[in-house]
Amino acid sequence: MTAPVLSVRNLSKSFGGLQAVSDVSFDLAKGELLALIGPNGAGKTTCFNMLNGQLRADAGQVMLNGTSILGLSPRRVWRMGVGRTFQITATYASMTVRENVQMALISHHRRTWDIWRSASSLHVDEAMQLLKLVGMHEQAERAAAILAYGDLKRLELAIALAHAPELLLMDEPTAGMAPKERVRLMQLTADIVAERGISVLFTEHDMDVVFAHAHRIMVLNRGELIATGSVDEVRNDARVQEVYLGGGTLFEDQAHG
Amino acid sequence: MSFYFAQFLTGLSSASSLFLVACGLSLIFGVTRVVNFAHGSFYMLGAYVAYSLVQVVPGSILGFWGSVLAAALIVALVGVLVEMLILKRIYNAPELYQLVATFGVVLLMQDAILLIFGGEDQFGPRAPGLDGVVRIFGEPIPEYDLLLIALGPIVLGVMWLLLNRTRWGILVRAATLDREMVAALGVNQSWLFTTVFFLGSFLAGLGGALQVPRVSINLLMDLSIIAEAFVVVVIGGMGSIPGAFIAALLIGELNAFGVLVLPQATIVLAFVVMAVVLVIRPYGLLGKAETLAHSAGQVELPIRPASTLAKSVAGLLLAGLVVMPFLAGEFAIVLATDVLIFALFAASLHFIMSNGGMVSFGHAAYFGLGAYGAAFVIKYAGGSMELALLAAPLMAAAGALVFGWFCVRLSGVYMAMLTLAAAQIVWSTAFQWQDLTGGDDGLLGIWPSEWAKSKTAYYYLALVLCGGGILAMRRMIFSPFGYTLRGGRDNPNRTESIGINLRHHQWAAFIVAGMFAGIAGGVYVFSKGSIFPDEAAIPRSVDALVMVLLGGVQTLSGPVVGAGVFRLLEDEISRLDYWRAILGAIIIAIVVIAPEGIAGFIKKIAIKAGFERNEEQSS
Ligand SMILES: Nc1ncnc2c1ncn2[C@@H]1O[C@H](COP(=O)(O)OP(=O)(O)OP(=O)(O)O)[C@@H](O)[C@H]1O
Ligand SMILES: [Mg+2]
C-alpha cells in the first residue's frame, strides 16, 4: 500500500465544556472516497474545520503527503492542494456563476493584485470547462444569488476543483437536493475524482448516497469514531446501528440526521 | 499627593457623567443594534431644557432637582418620538443607513434647539445645597462632583436591578444576546424597543441636565459627547453596561491625568486607547462577538461594464464638463470644481464601502490629511502647488496605511467605530496642535501656481485629477483586485478558502481609498485657499456617506450623481436660516423612502423601460 494522502492522528477539539471531537485518527488513501457519517452534532463539520485550518485544534496531528498542515491558515491549506465545499454553501452572491469560478482561478494563478485587466475576461475557457464538468455551463451567466440550492452545490464543486486539488473535503455535498439529484451529483463527483485521482473526504446524511459511492465509511458519534470499515462492515456494526436507530433495522429506512 | 487624589476624584466625576450617557447608548445598541448618533443630541437637549427650567423655578433644592428630572423625562419622550417616527422604519436597514439617518436627527435637533433656546453659550447656576467645596487632604473638591461620583455606581446598580430582577430586564438581556429569540418568544418587539429608547434617552437627558451646574451649555455639546460616548461604549463592549462603566472610569481617569502629562493630546489619547483595546479585544472589554451578521440589505446583482446607453450618457456628461467653462459664469465654474472634488471623495468611500463592504464612518480623515499634507508643503517647505498635490495623496495614504492596519482587523460596527476614532484622532490633532496646523484658525493663503490661478484653469486641473481618479477606481472595481474585495464582502469565508489573504487586500484597498480621498483634499485646499480642522471632522465624514447614499450605494455611478446633487442642494439650502434641519430632513427622507438612491432609482426605471439589460430577479 502506498503512503496515505491524508493522515490524521488524535485530533481533538472542545468548545468550553463540550468535547466536539475527541481523539479522531484515520488515513485517506490516494483516490479514495471516504465517508464521515454520524448524527447531527457528531462533530463532522468541526473535523473539517480543523483539517482546512478554519479552526484551531486542541491536539492532534494532520499530515498531507507527509507534511504537517495543522495550524496553517485556510488559504495556506488551499495552496497545498486541498479544496473544500461547505455545508452551507459559500459562493459570491453578487457575481455570476462563471465569475465565481474565475475568482478561484484568478487566485490560483496569483493574479488577485492585478488592478488593470477585467476580472471577468480572465481564464474564461478554464472556467467554462469546469462548469461544463459539473453541468453548470448553461447557467454560466446567471447571478449566483438566484441559483437553486442544488446548482449552488454544483457551483461549489466547480470552485473547489479550480486549483486541481489533490484532496477534496466535501461537507454534505448533496444536502438540500432532491433524492434523484443527490445520487447523480455524487456519481458525477465519483467520476471526476476517479479520473483525476483526487482523494475525497465527505460527510453525508443520505445513506443511499453513502452506500452507493463511499469506498470506506467512518462513523462519528459525540466526537468519537465508533466504527471504520467497508460499507458492509459498518452497516452490520452493532454500535452503529444503536447510534442511528436505537438498535432497530438499519439504513434501509434512509435515516436522515 | 493630595493634588493627585483631587485629580483622581475629578476623573471619577467625569467618568460618572460619561457613564450615564454611554450606558443609555449601549443599552439602545444592545437591543436595537442601532448606533445612535442622536444620543448626543438628547444629551444636549437635556442640558438646554434643564437650564431653562432652572431659570424659571425658584432656586430651591427641590426646584433644581425637579428641573433635572423633568428635563430627563422630556428628553425621554422626545427620544420615544424619534424612535416611533423614524427609527422604527429602518431597524432592518444596513447599519450605514441607520447611522446616517440618526445623523439626520442630529442636524434636525441642532436647529430645533437653536430655534427654541437660542444660540448663545449659557452658564447655569450652581446646584442649590451643593454649591460649596469639601476639603479632602487639603484640596478643595466641589460637593457637586462628589454627588456625581456617587451617582455613577448608583445608576449602575439600578440598571443591574432593572435588567436582572424585572421581566422587562430579562427580555432586554435576551434581545441583546439574540434578537431572533425574542421574536420567537412572541414578545412584542416593537414595544420593547420603544421602552428601551425611553430609558436610554432618559439617561442621556439626565446626563445632560446634570452638566448644567458644571460646564457651559452650547451647541457643540452633541458631537463632542457622542464621540466620547462611542469610545466608552466600544471599549466596554457594545451592549455591555458593566463594560461601559469600566470604560467610563478608564476614559475619565485618562482624561484627568492625561491633561497633566500631555495637555495637547487629551482627545487623541482616548481614541488611541480605544484602538489598542479593539486590536487586543476585537469586541471590547466585556463585549461578545455579534451573534447575528447585520442584514446587508438587498442582494446585489453582478456588476456589468457600462451599457451603450450608460456610456453615451457618461460621454455626454464628460463633453458637457469640458465645454462648461465656455458657457457658464465664474460662480458655476467654482461650484463645478467643488462637485468634482466631492465626487472623487465620495467615490473613494464608495470604493471600500460598497465594493469592499468596509463601512468607514471616518473617511474625512484622509480628505483632511490630504488637505493638510498639501498645505504643509506650501507653508513649511516652500514647495509648489504641483509638489503639494503630490504630497496630498502620500500623506493621506500614509495615514490610511497606519489606521487601516488596525481597521481591517475588525468588521461591521466595530470597524466603523474604529474608522470614526481614527478620524477623530486626525481632527483633534489638527485642532490641538496649533503650532503646526494653526488649530482652529487654520492655515491660510494656500493658492494655486500661476498657471492654475484662474478659476477656469483650476477647474480643468480638478477635472483631470478628480475625473481621472474616479475612472481609475472604476477600472479597479472591475479588475481582479476589485473582484477580490467584492468577494470578501460577499463571503469572507469563501475568499480565505480559495487561498486569498483577504486582510491584505482590504488593507491595500483602504490605502487606495485614502489616497484618492487625499487627492480630493489636496485639490480642495487650493480651490479654497485655506484649510481648517473641520475638513476632518465628523460632519465631513457624514457628507461622504450621504453623497454615496444619495447617489445609490449599489450603483457604480452613485457617488458621482450623489456628489453632484448633494453639492448643488447644499449650495441652495445653505443660504437658508435652518439649512441643517432641511438637510437632516432630506437625509432621513432618503433613507426611509428611497434607500436605493438616485442613480439606483434611475437604473431601476431604465431597466423597467427596457433601456438596460434586465437580470432575472428570481429563479
Ligand atoms: N463554534 C462553536 N462554538 C461552540 N460549539 C460549537 C461550535 N461549532 C460547533 N459546536 C458544537 O460542536 C458540536 C459538533 O458540531 P458539528 O457542527 O461539528 O456537528 P456536525 O456533525 O457537523 O453536525 P451536522 O450533521 O448537524 O452538520 C455540536 O454540539 C455543536 O453545537
Ligand atoms: Mg455539519
JSON list of C-alpha atoms in Angstrom, two decimals, chain B residues 405-483:
[
{"chain": "B", "resi": 405, "resn": "TRP", "atom": "CA", "xyz": [-3.83, 48.21, 9.67]},
{"chain": "B", "resi": 406, "resn": "PHE", "atom": "CA", "xyz": [-6.00, 48.45, 12.76]},
{"chain": "B", "resi": 407, "resn": "CYS", "atom": "CA", "xyz": [-9.32, 48.80, 10.99]},
{"chain": "B", "resi": 408, "resn": "VAL", "atom": "CA", "xyz": [-9.16, 45.77, 8.70]},
{"chain": "B", "resi": 409, "resn": "ARG", "atom": "CA", "xyz": [-8.73, 43.57, 11.75]},
{"chain": "B", "resi": 410, "resn": "LEU", "atom": "CA", "xyz": [-12.35, 44.28, 12.65]},
{"chain": "B", "resi": 411, "resn": "SER", "atom": "CA", "xyz": [-15.62, 44.15, 10.82]},
{"chain": "B", "resi": 412, "resn": "GLY", "atom": "CA", "xyz": [-19.11, 45.59, 10.92]},
{"chain": "B", "resi": 413, "resn": "VAL", "atom": "CA", "xyz": [-19.94, 48.17, 13.55]},
{"chain": "B", "resi": 414, "resn": "TYR", "atom": "CA", "xyz": [-16.62, 47.77, 15.32]},
{"chain": "B", "resi": 415, "resn": "MET", "atom": "CA", "xyz": [-14.72, 48.57, 12.19]},
{"chain": "B", "resi": 416, "resn": "ALA", "atom": "CA", "xyz": [-16.97, 51.56, 11.57]},
{"chain": "B", "resi": 417, "resn": "MET", "atom": "CA", "xyz": [-16.34, 52.84, 15.07]},
{"chain": "B", "resi": 418, "resn": "LEU", "atom": "CA", "xyz": [-12.60, 52.41, 14.71]},
{"chain": "B", "resi": 419, "resn": "THR", "atom": "CA", "xyz": [-12.59, 54.37, 11.46]},
{"chain": "B", "resi": 420, "resn": "LEU", "atom": "CA", "xyz": [-14.53, 57.06, 13.29]},
{"chain": "B", "resi": 421, "resn": "ALA", "atom": "CA", "xyz": [-11.95, 57.02, 16.06]},
{"chain": "B", "resi": 422, "resn": "ALA", "atom": "CA", "xyz": [-9.16, 57.35, 13.50]},
{"chain": "B", "resi": 423, "resn": "ALA", "atom": "CA", "xyz": [-10.87, 60.39, 12.02]},
{"chain": "B", "resi": 424, "resn": "GLN", "atom": "CA", "xyz": [-11.27, 61.91, 15.46]},
{"chain": "B", "resi": 425, "resn": "ILE", "atom": "CA", "xyz": [-7.56, 61.42, 16.06]},
{"chain": "B", "resi": 426, "resn": "VAL", "atom": "CA", "xyz": [-6.78, 63.32, 12.88]},
{"chain": "B", "resi": 427, "resn": "TRP", "atom": "CA", "xyz": [-9.33, 66.00, 13.66]},
{"chain": "B", "resi": 428, "resn": "SER", "atom": "CA", "xyz": [-8.21, 66.54, 17.24]},
{"chain": "B", "resi": 429, "resn": "THR", "atom": "CA", "xyz": [-4.57, 66.61, 16.20]},
{"chain": "B", "resi": 430, "resn": "ALA", "atom": "CA", "xyz": [-5.39, 69.28, 13.65]},
{"chain": "B", "resi": 431, "resn": "PHE", "atom": "CA", "xyz": [-7.40, 71.10, 16.29]},
{"chain": "B", "resi": 432, "resn": "GLN", "atom": "CA", "xyz": [-4.97, 70.87, 19.19]},
{"chain": "B", "resi": 433, "resn": "TRP", "atom": "CA", "xyz": [-1.54, 71.00, 17.52]},
{"chain": "B", "resi": 434, "resn": "GLN", "atom": "CA", "xyz": [-1.71, 74.72, 16.96]},
{"chain": "B", "resi": 435, "resn": "ASP", "atom": "CA", "xyz": [1.94, 75.29, 16.13]},
{"chain": "B", "resi": 436, "resn": "LEU", "atom": "CA", "xyz": [1.68, 73.06, 13.11]},
{"chain": "B", "resi": 437, "resn": "THR", "atom": "CA", "xyz": [-1.87, 73.42, 11.92]},
{"chain": "B", "resi": 438, "resn": "GLY", "atom": "CA", "xyz": [-2.88, 76.79, 13.28]},
{"chain": "B", "resi": 439, "resn": "GLY", "atom": "CA", "xyz": [-5.56, 74.99, 15.27]},
{"chain": "B", "resi": 440, "resn": "ASP", "atom": "CA", "xyz": [-8.99, 76.47, 14.86]},
{"chain": "B", "resi": 441, "resn": "ASP", "atom": "CA", "xyz": [-7.59, 79.40, 12.89]},
{"chain": "B", "resi": 442, "resn": "GLY", "atom": "CA", "xyz": [-6.48, 77.04, 10.18]},
{"chain": "B", "resi": 443, "resn": "LEU", "atom": "CA", "xyz": [-3.80, 77.60, 7.57]},
{"chain": "B", "resi": 444, "resn": "LEU", "atom": "CA", "xyz": [-4.47, 80.40, 5.14]},
{"chain": "B", "resi": 445, "resn": "GLY", "atom": "CA", "xyz": [-3.10, 81.66, 1.85]},
{"chain": "B", "resi": 446, "resn": "ILE", "atom": "CA", "xyz": [-2.65, 78.38, 0.04]},
{"chain": "B", "resi": 447, "resn": "TRP", "atom": "CA", "xyz": [-3.15, 79.31, -3.58]},
{"chain": "B", "resi": 448, "resn": "PRO", "atom": "CA", "xyz": [-2.53, 77.50, -6.86]},
{"chain": "B", "resi": 449, "resn": "SER", "atom": "CA", "xyz": [0.51, 78.04, -9.09]},
{"chain": "B", "resi": 450, "resn": "GLU", "atom": "CA", "xyz": [0.41, 80.91, -11.55]},
{"chain": "B", "resi": 451, "resn": "TRP", "atom": "CA", "xyz": [-0.84, 78.83, -14.47]},
{"chain": "B", "resi": 452, "resn": "ALA", "atom": "CA", "xyz": [-3.75, 77.44, -12.48]},
{"chain": "B", "resi": 453, "resn": "LYS", "atom": "CA", "xyz": [-4.75, 80.68, -10.82]},
{"chain": "B", "resi": 454, "resn": "SER", "atom": "CA", "xyz": [-7.79, 81.38, -12.95]},
{"chain": "B", "resi": 455, "resn": "LYS", "atom": "CA", "xyz": [-10.97, 79.64, -11.92]},
{"chain": "B", "resi": 456, "resn": "THR", "atom": "CA", "xyz": [-11.21, 78.05, -15.34]},
{"chain": "B", "resi": 457, "resn": "ALA", "atom": "CA", "xyz": [-7.68, 76.66, -15.35]},
{"chain": "B", "resi": 458, "resn": "TYR", "atom": "CA", "xyz": [-8.14, 75.29, -11.88]},
{"chain": "B", "resi": 459, "resn": "TYR", "atom": "CA", "xyz": [-11.41, 73.75, -12.90]},
{"chain": "B", "resi": 460, "resn": "TYR", "atom": "CA", "xyz": [-9.66, 71.84, -15.68]},
{"chain": "B", "resi": 461, "resn": "LEU", "atom": "CA", "xyz": [-6.97, 70.72, -13.26]},
{"chain": "B", "resi": 462, "resn": "ALA", "atom": "CA", "xyz": [-9.68, 69.42, -10.93]},
{"chain": "B", "resi": 463, "resn": "LEU", "atom": "CA", "xyz": [-11.43, 67.76, -13.84]},
{"chain": "B", "resi": 464, "resn": "VAL", "atom": "CA", "xyz": [-8.28, 65.87, -14.83]},
{"chain": "B", "resi": 465, "resn": "LEU", "atom": "CA", "xyz": [-7.29, 64.84, -11.31]},
{"chain": "B", "resi": 466, "resn": "CYS", "atom": "CA", "xyz": [-10.74, 64.03, -9.94]},
{"chain": "B", "resi": 467, "resn": "GLY", "atom": "CA", "xyz": [-12.16, 62.61, -13.14]},
{"chain": "B", "resi": 468, "resn": "GLY", "atom": "CA", "xyz": [-9.00, 60.54, -13.58]},
{"chain": "B", "resi": 469, "resn": "GLY", "atom": "CA", "xyz": [-9.24, 59.29, -10.02]},
{"chain": "B", "resi": 470, "resn": "ILE", "atom": "CA", "xyz": [-12.86, 58.28, -10.41]},
{"chain": "B", "resi": 471, "resn": "LEU", "atom": "CA", "xyz": [-12.15, 56.40, -13.64]},
{"chain": "B", "resi": 472, "resn": "ALA", "atom": "CA", "xyz": [-9.12, 54.70, -12.12]},
{"chain": "B", "resi": 473, "resn": "MET", "atom": "CA", "xyz": [-11.18, 53.42, -9.22]},
{"chain": "B", "resi": 474, "resn": "ARG", "atom": "CA", "xyz": [-13.91, 52.30, -11.57]},
{"chain": "B", "resi": 475, "resn": "ARG", "atom": "CA", "xyz": [-11.36, 50.33, -13.53]},
{"chain": "B", "resi": 476, "resn": "MET", "atom": "CA", "xyz": [-10.12, 48.77, -10.31]},
{"chain": "B", "resi": 477, "resn": "ILE", "atom": "CA", "xyz": [-13.62, 47.70, -9.33]},
{"chain": "B", "resi": 478, "resn": "PHE", "atom": "CA", "xyz": [-13.74, 45.54, -12.46]},
{"chain": "B", "resi": 479, "resn": "SER", "atom": "CA", "xyz": [-10.20, 44.22, -12.00]},
{"chain": "B", "resi": 480, "resn": "PRO", "atom": "CA", "xyz": [-9.25, 41.07, -10.13]},
{"chain": "B", "resi": 481, "resn": "PHE", "atom": "CA", "xyz": [-8.30, 43.26, -7.16]},
{"chain": "B", "resi": 482, "resn": "GLY", "atom": "CA", "xyz": [-11.76, 44.83, -7.11]},
{"chain": "B", "resi": 483, "resn": "TYR", "atom": "CA", "xyz": [-13.43, 41.46, -7.53]}
]
